[in-house]
Short mmCIF file of C-alpha atoms in Angstrom, two decimals:
data_model
loop_
_atom_site.label_atom_id
_atom_site.label_comp_id
_atom_site.label_asym_id
_atom_site.label_seq_id
_atom_site.Cartn_x
_atom_site.Cartn_y
_atom_site.Cartn_z
CA MET A 1027 32.50 3.75 -33.28
CA THR A 1028 35.12 4.30 -30.67
CA SER A 1029 37.04 1.28 -29.32
CA LEU A 1030 36.59 0.92 -25.58
CA SER A 1031 39.28 -1.95 -25.34
CA THR A 1032 41.27 0.25 -23.03
CA THR A 1033 38.64 1.03 -20.58
CA PRO A 1034 38.50 -0.86 -17.25
CA VAL A 1035 35.66 -3.46 -17.17
CA GLN A 1036 33.80 -1.73 -14.29
CA PRO A 1037 34.57 2.02 -13.47
CA GLN A 1038 33.64 3.33 -10.12
CA VAL A 1039 30.26 5.23 -10.12
CA HIS A 1040 29.05 7.33 -7.26
CA GLY A 1041 25.51 8.55 -7.42
CA MET A 1042 24.01 11.37 -5.49
CA PHE A 1043 20.23 11.68 -5.35
CA ASP A 1044 18.42 14.94 -4.98
CA PRO A 1045 14.97 14.41 -3.48
CA ALA A 1046 13.73 17.85 -4.52
CA THR A 1047 14.12 17.09 -8.15
CA TRP A 1048 14.32 13.32 -8.24
CA THR A 1049 17.54 13.71 -10.00
CA VAL A 1050 20.71 11.57 -9.72
CA THR A 1051 24.12 13.19 -10.52
CA TYR A 1052 27.02 10.83 -11.11
CA VAL A 1053 30.71 10.92 -10.78
CA VAL A 1054 32.45 8.13 -12.71
CA HIS A 1055 35.95 7.57 -12.29
CA ASN A 1056 38.81 4.80 -12.15
CA GLY A 1057 39.58 5.24 -8.37
CA PRO A 1058 41.15 7.75 -6.04
CA GLY A 1059 43.39 10.09 -7.72
CA SER A 1060 42.17 9.36 -11.31
CA ASP A 1061 40.35 11.55 -13.93
CA CYS A 1062 36.49 11.86 -13.63
CA ALA A 1063 33.44 12.99 -15.15
CA ILE A 1064 30.45 14.69 -13.46
CA ILE A 1065 27.05 13.76 -15.27
CA ASP A 1066 23.88 15.76 -14.74
CA SER A 1067 24.64 18.02 -11.85
CA VAL A 1068 21.69 19.96 -10.02
CA LEU A 1069 21.54 23.65 -9.19
CA ASP A 1070 19.10 24.15 -6.17
CA TYR A 1071 16.33 26.50 -7.29
CA ASP A 1072 13.46 27.73 -5.12
CA PRO A 1073 10.49 28.60 -7.51
CA LYS A 1074 8.75 30.48 -4.92
CA SER A 1075 11.51 32.93 -4.19
CA GLY A 1076 13.68 32.59 -7.38
CA ARG A 1077 16.76 31.94 -5.29
CA THR A 1078 19.57 29.67 -6.22
CA GLN A 1079 21.78 27.62 -3.86
CA HIS A 1080 24.55 25.21 -4.35
CA ALA A 1081 23.97 22.50 -1.48
CA SER A 1082 23.58 19.50 -4.29
CA ALA A 1083 26.57 20.62 -6.11
CA ASP A 1084 28.84 21.19 -3.05
CA LYS A 1085 28.17 17.42 -2.22
CA VAL A 1086 29.60 16.63 -5.59
CA ILE A 1087 32.52 18.96 -4.88
CA GLU A 1088 33.12 17.32 -1.48
CA TYR A 1089 33.18 13.83 -3.06
CA VAL A 1090 35.54 14.91 -5.81
CA ARG A 1091 37.93 16.41 -3.65
CA ALA A 1092 37.83 13.63 -0.86
CA ASN A 1093 38.85 11.11 -3.57
CA ASP A 1094 41.44 13.52 -5.13
CA LEU A 1095 39.66 13.23 -8.41
CA GLN A 1096 40.70 15.33 -11.45
CA VAL A 1097 37.39 16.54 -13.28
CA LYS A 1098 37.88 16.44 -16.96
CA TRP A 1099 34.25 16.53 -18.21
CA ILE A 1100 30.92 17.89 -16.72
CA LEU A 1101 28.34 16.18 -18.99
CA GLU A 1102 24.68 16.76 -19.67
CA THR A 1103 22.62 13.97 -20.96
CA HIS A 1104 20.12 16.67 -22.46
CA ALA A 1105 18.65 20.14 -21.68
CA HIS A 1106 16.72 18.96 -18.60
CA ALA A 1107 13.19 20.27 -17.99
CA ASP A 1108 12.91 19.21 -14.37
CA HIS A 1109 16.21 20.83 -12.72
CA LEU A 1110 18.82 23.41 -13.49
CA SER A 1111 22.22 22.46 -14.13
CA ALA A 1112 25.08 23.41 -11.75
CA ALA A 1113 27.69 22.92 -14.67
CA PRO A 1114 29.30 26.30 -14.54
CA TYR A 1115 29.58 26.46 -10.78
CA LEU A 1116 31.23 23.13 -10.73
CA ARG A 1117 33.60 24.14 -13.56
CA ALA A 1118 34.55 27.11 -11.56
CA GLN A 1119 35.35 25.04 -8.56
CA LEU A 1120 36.76 21.92 -10.10
CA GLY A 1121 37.71 22.59 -13.61
CA GLY A 1122 36.66 20.40 -16.70
CA LYS A 1123 34.75 21.07 -19.79
CA ILE A 1124 30.90 21.30 -20.14
CA GLY A 1125 29.82 18.70 -22.83
CA ILE A 1126 26.47 17.87 -24.42
CA GLY A 1127 25.21 16.32 -27.59
CA GLY A 1128 25.46 18.44 -30.76
CA ASN A 1129 21.70 18.46 -31.45
CA ILE A 1130 21.40 20.80 -28.52
CA THR A 1131 21.25 23.51 -31.28
CA ARG A 1132 17.82 22.09 -32.37
CA VAL A 1133 16.51 22.62 -28.78
CA GLN A 1134 17.99 26.15 -28.63
CA LYS A 1135 16.29 27.13 -31.80
CA VAL A 1136 13.02 25.99 -30.59
CA PHE A 1137 13.19 27.40 -27.27
CA LYS A 1138 14.88 30.85 -28.23
CA GLY A 1139 11.32 31.46 -30.01
CA VAL A 1140 9.20 30.17 -27.10
CA PHE A 1141 11.00 32.52 -24.67
CA ASN A 1142 11.73 35.32 -27.21
CA LEU A 1143 15.26 35.33 -25.91
CA GLU A 1144 17.67 38.17 -26.58
CA PRO A 1145 18.99 38.73 -30.15
CA GLU A 1146 22.47 37.92 -28.84
CA PHE A 1147 21.62 34.39 -27.72
CA LYS A 1148 23.51 32.13 -30.24
CA LEU A 1149 21.91 28.75 -31.87
CA ASP A 1150 25.29 27.23 -32.44
CA GLY A 1151 25.76 25.50 -29.13
CA SER A 1152 28.84 27.70 -28.36
CA GLN A 1153 27.44 28.25 -24.67
CA PHE A 1154 29.02 24.74 -24.13
CA ASP A 1155 32.61 23.91 -24.27
CA HIS A 1156 32.16 20.75 -26.43
CA LEU A 1157 29.35 19.34 -28.56
CA PHE A 1158 29.59 15.55 -28.88
CA GLN A 1159 28.56 13.67 -32.22
CA GLU A 1160 27.36 10.15 -32.45
CA GLY A 1161 30.15 7.60 -31.55
CA ASP A 1162 32.69 10.32 -30.37
CA ALA A 1163 35.29 9.47 -27.82
CA ILE A 1164 35.14 10.94 -24.53
CA PRO A 1165 38.93 11.46 -23.55
CA MET A 1166 39.53 11.08 -20.03
CA GLY A 1167 42.95 9.43 -19.31
CA ALA A 1168 42.73 5.82 -19.00
CA LEU A 1169 38.83 5.78 -18.55
CA ALA A 1170 37.91 6.45 -22.09
CA GLY A 1171 34.09 6.96 -22.90
CA GLU A 1172 31.88 6.87 -25.75
CA VAL A 1173 28.87 9.09 -26.97
CA MET A 1174 25.51 7.29 -27.94
CA TYR A 1175 22.86 9.47 -29.35
CA VAL A 1176 19.41 8.43 -27.78
CA PRO A 1177 16.79 10.97 -29.21
CA GLY A 1178 13.15 10.84 -28.43
CA HIS A 1179 12.42 12.40 -25.20
CA THR A 1180 14.25 15.46 -26.84
CA PRO A 1181 16.24 15.76 -29.86
CA ALA A 1182 19.37 16.25 -28.15
CA CYS A 1183 19.48 13.44 -25.78
CA ALA A 1184 22.74 11.52 -25.49
CA ALA A 1185 24.06 8.47 -23.40
CA TYR A 1186 27.52 8.24 -22.15
CA ARG A 1187 29.26 4.84 -22.12
CA PHE A 1188 32.22 4.20 -19.84
CA GLY A 1189 33.26 0.63 -19.74
CA ASP A 1190 30.28 -1.46 -18.71
CA ALA A 1191 28.54 1.66 -17.33
CA VAL A 1192 26.01 3.56 -19.43
CA PHE A 1193 24.37 6.77 -18.14
CA VAL A 1194 21.18 6.92 -19.99
CA GLY A 1195 19.74 10.37 -19.04
CA ASP A 1196 15.83 10.37 -19.42
CA THR A 1197 15.65 7.67 -22.07
CA LEU A 1198 14.87 4.81 -19.58
CA PHE A 1199 13.67 4.64 -15.93
CA MET A 1200 14.03 1.85 -13.68
CA PRO A 1201 11.87 -1.10 -14.90
CA ASP A 1202 8.83 -0.64 -12.77
CA VAL A 1203 8.62 3.06 -13.96
CA GLY A 1204 9.25 2.58 -17.83
CA THR A 1205 10.41 5.22 -20.09
CA ALA A 1206 10.56 9.04 -20.68
CA ARG A 1207 7.78 11.11 -22.01
CA CYS A 1208 7.86 12.41 -25.41
CA ASP A 1209 5.46 15.23 -25.71
CA PHE A 1210 8.01 18.12 -25.37
CA PRO A 1211 8.90 20.17 -28.38
CA GLY A 1212 10.90 18.03 -30.62
CA GLY A 1213 10.02 14.83 -28.69
CA ASP A 1214 9.35 11.56 -30.92
CA ALA A 1215 7.96 8.28 -29.46
CA ARG A 1216 9.17 6.49 -32.51
CA ALA A 1217 12.61 7.64 -32.05
CA LEU A 1218 12.54 6.85 -28.29
CA TYR A 1219 11.55 3.39 -29.08
CA ALA A 1220 14.66 3.21 -31.43
CA SER A 1221 16.85 4.56 -28.68
CA THR A 1222 15.67 2.28 -26.05
CA ARG A 1223 16.37 -0.67 -28.49
CA LYS A 1224 19.84 0.61 -29.13
CA LEU A 1225 20.61 0.64 -25.34
CA LEU A 1226 18.97 -2.68 -24.74
CA SER A 1227 21.14 -4.21 -27.53
CA LEU A 1228 24.16 -3.87 -25.42
CA PRO A 1229 25.67 -6.79 -23.48
CA PRO A 1230 22.99 -8.33 -20.93
CA GLU A 1231 25.37 -7.29 -18.04
CA THR A 1232 25.86 -3.76 -19.02
CA ARG A 1233 25.05 -1.41 -16.07
CA LEU A 1234 22.59 1.22 -16.75
CA PHE A 1235 22.22 4.36 -14.42
CA MET A 1236 19.13 6.43 -14.49
CA CYS A 1237 19.00 10.22 -14.36
CA HIS A 1238 15.88 10.08 -12.25
CA ASP A 1239 13.81 7.68 -10.16
CA TYR A 1240 10.12 8.12 -9.31
CA PRO A 1241 9.61 4.98 -7.27
CA PRO A 1242 6.42 3.25 -6.56
CA THR A 1243 5.39 3.51 -2.79
CA ASP A 1244 6.50 0.14 -1.90
CA ARG A 1245 10.25 0.41 -2.81
CA GLU A 1246 13.09 2.67 -1.94
CA VAL A 1247 14.76 5.01 -4.51
CA ALA A 1248 17.00 3.10 -6.88
CA PHE A 1249 18.95 4.20 -10.11
CA GLU A 1250 21.02 1.28 -11.19
CA THR A 1251 19.78 -1.66 -13.33
CA THR A 1252 21.07 -3.79 -16.15
CA VAL A 1253 20.26 -4.46 -19.88
CA ALA A 1254 18.96 -7.88 -18.95
CA GLU A 1255 16.70 -6.63 -16.11
CA GLN A 1256 15.20 -3.84 -18.52
CA ARG A 1257 14.72 -6.34 -21.44
CA ALA A 1258 13.00 -8.55 -19.04
CA LYS A 1259 11.01 -6.22 -16.73
CA ASN A 1260 10.72 -2.79 -18.15
CA ILE A 1261 6.93 -2.20 -18.11
CA HIS A 1262 7.07 -0.15 -21.39
CA VAL A 1263 9.87 -1.60 -23.53
CA HIS A 1264 10.53 -5.24 -22.40
CA ASP A 1265 11.21 -7.76 -25.07
CA GLY A 1266 8.11 -8.28 -27.17
CA VAL A 1267 6.81 -4.80 -27.08
CA SER A 1268 6.43 -3.69 -30.60
CA GLU A 1269 7.22 -0.09 -31.92
CA ASP A 1270 3.40 0.63 -32.76
CA GLU A 1271 2.44 -0.68 -29.35
CA PHE A 1272 5.07 1.50 -27.61
CA VAL A 1273 3.91 4.61 -29.57
CA ALA A 1274 0.25 4.00 -28.85
CA MET A 1275 1.09 3.64 -25.13
CA ARG A 1276 3.38 6.62 -24.87
CA THR A 1277 1.15 8.97 -26.86
CA GLN A 1278 -1.92 8.13 -24.71
CA ARG A 1279 0.15 8.33 -21.65
CA ASP A 1280 1.81 11.57 -22.34
CA ALA A 1281 -1.68 13.20 -23.02
CA THR A 1282 -2.39 12.71 -19.18
CA LEU A 1283 0.91 14.11 -17.86
CA GLU A 1284 1.21 17.58 -16.39
CA MET A 1285 4.24 19.76 -17.13
CA PRO A 1286 7.16 19.36 -14.87
CA THR A 1287 7.28 22.06 -12.06
CA LEU A 1288 10.55 23.48 -13.16
CA ILE A 1289 10.33 23.07 -16.92
CA LEU A 1290 10.15 26.92 -17.67
CA PRO A 1291 13.01 27.98 -15.52
CA SER A 1292 15.10 24.89 -16.17
CA VAL A 1293 15.06 24.93 -19.92
CA GLN A 1294 15.93 28.78 -20.09
CA VAL A 1295 18.93 28.07 -18.05
CA ASN A 1296 20.08 24.58 -19.33
CA ILE A 1297 20.17 25.55 -23.12
CA ARG A 1298 22.72 28.22 -21.80
CA ALA A 1299 24.85 25.34 -20.40
CA GLY A 1300 23.78 26.32 -16.94
CA GLU A 1301 24.29 29.99 -17.06
CA LEU A 1302 21.70 32.44 -15.82
CA PRO A 1303 20.27 34.77 -18.24
CA PRO A 1304 22.38 38.06 -18.84
CA LYS A 1305 21.64 40.63 -16.07
CA GLU A 1306 19.51 43.56 -17.10
CA ASP A 1307 20.55 47.25 -16.33
CA ASN A 1308 19.63 47.06 -12.75
CA GLY A 1309 22.09 44.22 -12.29
CA VAL A 1310 19.38 41.32 -11.89
CA ALA A 1311 19.04 38.44 -14.11
CA TYR A 1312 15.41 37.40 -14.84
CA LEU A 1313 13.61 34.35 -16.22
CA LYS A 1314 10.64 34.53 -18.45
CA ILE A 1315 7.29 32.95 -17.98
CA PRO A 1316 5.51 32.78 -21.36
CA LEU A 1317 1.80 32.91 -20.88
CA ASN A 1318 -0.58 30.63 -22.63
CA ALA A 1319 2.31 29.51 -24.92
CA LEU A 1320 2.81 25.95 -24.19
#
């Protein structure tokens, strides 16, 4: 496991909430002029027209440039099913490497079959600049990070720890919302329970940053909490909830959930590290919609 002894106690974290997809994109850094990482970016996508835009990503670019930050990493916590990644656009504008957990290859294998992708689509994760393994360091100048595998929502889920800040992806939500679903291909409720306990075994004051918030009607959007708060109040995995209780709850609940609106376009793009499918002979890229397959 990588030592974090040289990491500042509290890195600066700037979250940008996208109301269209309920997603939070983060920039983590050590102050103006320092190196930074961008986590879970959003490419604006209109499912009615099939058009993409960069308004959300441009806000990230504006923040990075305003603070004279040097982008070293553009990180994905997993291959999202609810929004498209803007990683290639951000890399072209700001530099940096696109990174994800190494188990993305398992997700690629499943969805190459689901979407019957072109034979040339590789299953080795080479679409990304770097594949992280459990415990790997995330080199970023004075602000070194660490990779934590947290499978369950998908096999490829990873959390990123920088000092006292951990970016948990979809593993956990705010305490009054609970935890991620586990009914996508490769999902596993028992694995998710283990991943939540792994995160909640960190020091109580550790800051946890959510990838999404779906707030009840009686509160504003929020996306930062702590290990202590999650252990005391998370409606699904607070202290005292057993693995079997969690699996029974998660299985029953997942059976009632609809598929995310953008799952079909999102997964096709995100397993390509945010690149659109190759253009066809008319110069247009197409997404596939498998009928009666999921």
